[in-house]
Amino acid sequence: MNEVRVLTPSGMLGSGFPPETLTRGIELGADVIAVDGGSTDSGPYYLGSGTAKTAAAAVAQDLRLMLRAAASAGIPLIVGSCGTSGTDSGVDWVAGIVREILAAEGLSLRVATIYSEQQPAVLRSLLGRIRPLPPANALDPEVLDSCSHIVGMMGHEPIVRALEAGADVVLAGRATDTAIAAAYPLMKGLPAGPTWHAAKIVECGGQCTTNPRAGGVLATIDAGGFTIEPLDPGNACTPTSVAAHMLYETVNPFSMREPAGTIVVSDATYRALDDRRVRVEGSRFEPAAQHTIKLEGARVTGYETMSFTAIRDPHILGQIDTWAALMRKTIGEWVTRTLGLGDGDYEFDLRLYGHNAILDDLEPDRSPPREVGVMLLVHAPDQQTATAVAKVANPLMLHLPTPDMNYLPSLAFATSPAETERGPVYEFALNHAVDVDSPTALFRINLPEAHSA
């Protein structure tokens, strides 16, 4: 093929998009539909628990539209990082939804699943080939056993293998955002430079346009570069909106590492073909001397209980830092006195939303706020202890005065009961890369027979 058209209807499976996005993309001759199903942006919970951040009904709605479009056009559909974090359970969850849709719609498509979850025993045998990525430290082997889930982030190679085996639909575990869009054009022999750069630009659908809310984009990749355009006729790609996407989720806006090498765009040019389309040329891909797979792992750190109140009293707000310091001191004293707990038995965070909850001491505006929301987040080894500490703090969250007040103010809890148990909480415990001899060795590819009604 001399060129390949990649249709990305949205930045994430389950986030929704106008159906016309797909109609327009198919009319323009799309050769493949590619969409990301995952993210680590929302923290370690989804990997640690093996659950999705998206709603099943929303994922099904997106998949129904894409499966219909793919089947009618006779082109493949690729979904990466299924179930948010790409765990085996996430792949199975999306595959189950796909099977139900294929049966309901009477579609006959061959569905491949690629599993990316890693076993600690296998990784221990590779310890000498695992290295930390900044700011992580050298890997302690015990960390592997402490993780509830570990995934390897695949490049395009396992996806290509599934496509070459005849898959119409590829449901991949954890994958780089770019690999999902790069797999098909690379399989068709398009050059790596423009292919990887185009894949990076389309990874979030319409985010590289002037109106990210208007649906996805279509990238046409050829030997000399790629052309990108939005699928909503009222939307536009501009040289600035396209080039700016290299700033998104990258350490260096001129290069980005993939398992097989590095995308380099320092010499790329961005030229407006008209008021909606942009032509990009000059991108290149530098193959790595060593193929690497990034490892992501999450583990439980304890349990949390949250309580939230709000302050509108101008007297307290005039000395809100004093009030917060008194709150922190009094919670510690009351918990020790009533529960017998001390340092190391629990910890808590008190955040003042509307004052300095985001920047903390870096907040430049220290003037009295108009109102403040106060979040108490208690962390303990077990849920019972976390909730007990939050309950001890309850009367303080409702009535704590400042030191110069001779009466009890009444603050405003947001919920009743005031304490919300958040269950287990997780942390990312792995941010490492493993050197591999084969880009597909850590992944299990399953290509079943066609699913149909």
CSV table of N, CA and C in Angstrom, one decimal, residues 39 55 84-86 98 156 162 220 233 259 330 338 348 358 367 384-385 396 409 426:
chain,number,residue,atom,x,y,z
A,39,SER,N,-5.6,4.3,30.5
A,39,SER,CA,-4.9,5.5,31.0
A,39,SER,C,-4.4,5.2,32.4
A,55,ALA,N,-17.6,3.3,32.2
A,55,ALA,CA,-18.9,2.5,32.4
A,55,ALA,C,-19.1,1.5,31.3
A,84,THR,N,-8.9,0.0,30.9
A,84,THR,CA,-8.2,1.1,31.6
A,84,THR,C,-6.7,0.8,31.8
A,85,SER,N,-6.4,-0.3,32.4
A,85,SER,CA,-5.0,-0.6,32.8
A,85,SER,C,-4.4,-1.7,32.0
A,86,GLY,N,-5.2,-2.4,31.2
A,86,GLY,CA,-4.7,-3.5,30.4
A,86,GLY,C,-4.5,-4.8,31.1
A,98,VAL,N,-17.7,-7.2,23.6
A,98,VAL,CA,-17.7,-7.3,22.1
A,98,VAL,C,-18.5,-8.6,21.7
A,156,HIS,N,4.0,-2.3,19.0
A,156,HIS,CA,3.1,-2.7,17.9
A,156,HIS,C,3.2,-4.1,17.5
A,162,ALA,N,-1.3,-10.5,15.6
A,162,ALA,CA,-2.7,-10.8,15.6
A,162,ALA,C,-3.3,-10.5,14.3
A,220,THR,N,-3.7,10.3,7.2
A,220,THR,CA,-3.3,9.6,6.0
A,220,THR,C,-1.8,9.6,6.0
A,233,PRO,N,-16.8,18.4,9.9
A,233,PRO,CA,-16.5,19.4,8.9
A,233,PRO,C,-16.3,20.8,9.5
A,259,PRO,N,8.9,1.1,22.7
A,259,PRO,CA,9.7,-0.2,23.0
A,259,PRO,C,10.8,-0.5,22.0
A,330,THR,N,-5.4,19.1,67.1
A,330,THR,CA,-6.5,18.6,67.9
A,330,THR,C,-6.9,17.2,67.5
A,338,THR,N,-8.7,9.1,72.7
A,338,THR,CA,-9.9,8.2,72.7
A,338,THR,C,-9.6,6.8,72.1
A,348,PHE,N,-3.2,11.2,58.3
A,348,PHE,CA,-4.3,11.9,57.6
A,348,PHE,C,-3.8,13.1,56.8
A,358,ILE,N,-4.4,22.7,46.2
A,358,ILE,CA,-3.7,22.2,45.0
A,358,ILE,C,-2.2,22.5,45.1
A,367,SER,N,-4.7,35.8,50.2
A,367,SER,CA,-5.8,36.6,50.7
A,367,SER,C,-6.9,35.7,51.2
A,384,GLN,N,-11.5,-0.2,59.4
A,384,GLN,CA,-12.1,0.1,60.7
A,384,GLN,C,-11.4,1.2,61.4
A,385,THR,N,-10.0,1.1,61.4
A,385,THR,CA,-9.2,2.2,62.1
A,385,THR,C,-9.4,3.5,61.3
A,396,LEU,N,-15.0,18.0,65.3
A,396,LEU,CA,-14.1,19.0,65.0
A,396,LEU,C,-14.4,19.6,63.6
A,409,PRO,N,-18.7,27.6,66.2
A,409,PRO,CA,-19.3,27.8,64.9
A,409,PRO,C,-20.0,26.5,64.3
A,426,TYR,N,-4.3,2.2,46.6
A,426,TYR,CA,-3.1,1.6,46.0
A,426,TYR,C,-2.0,2.6,45.7
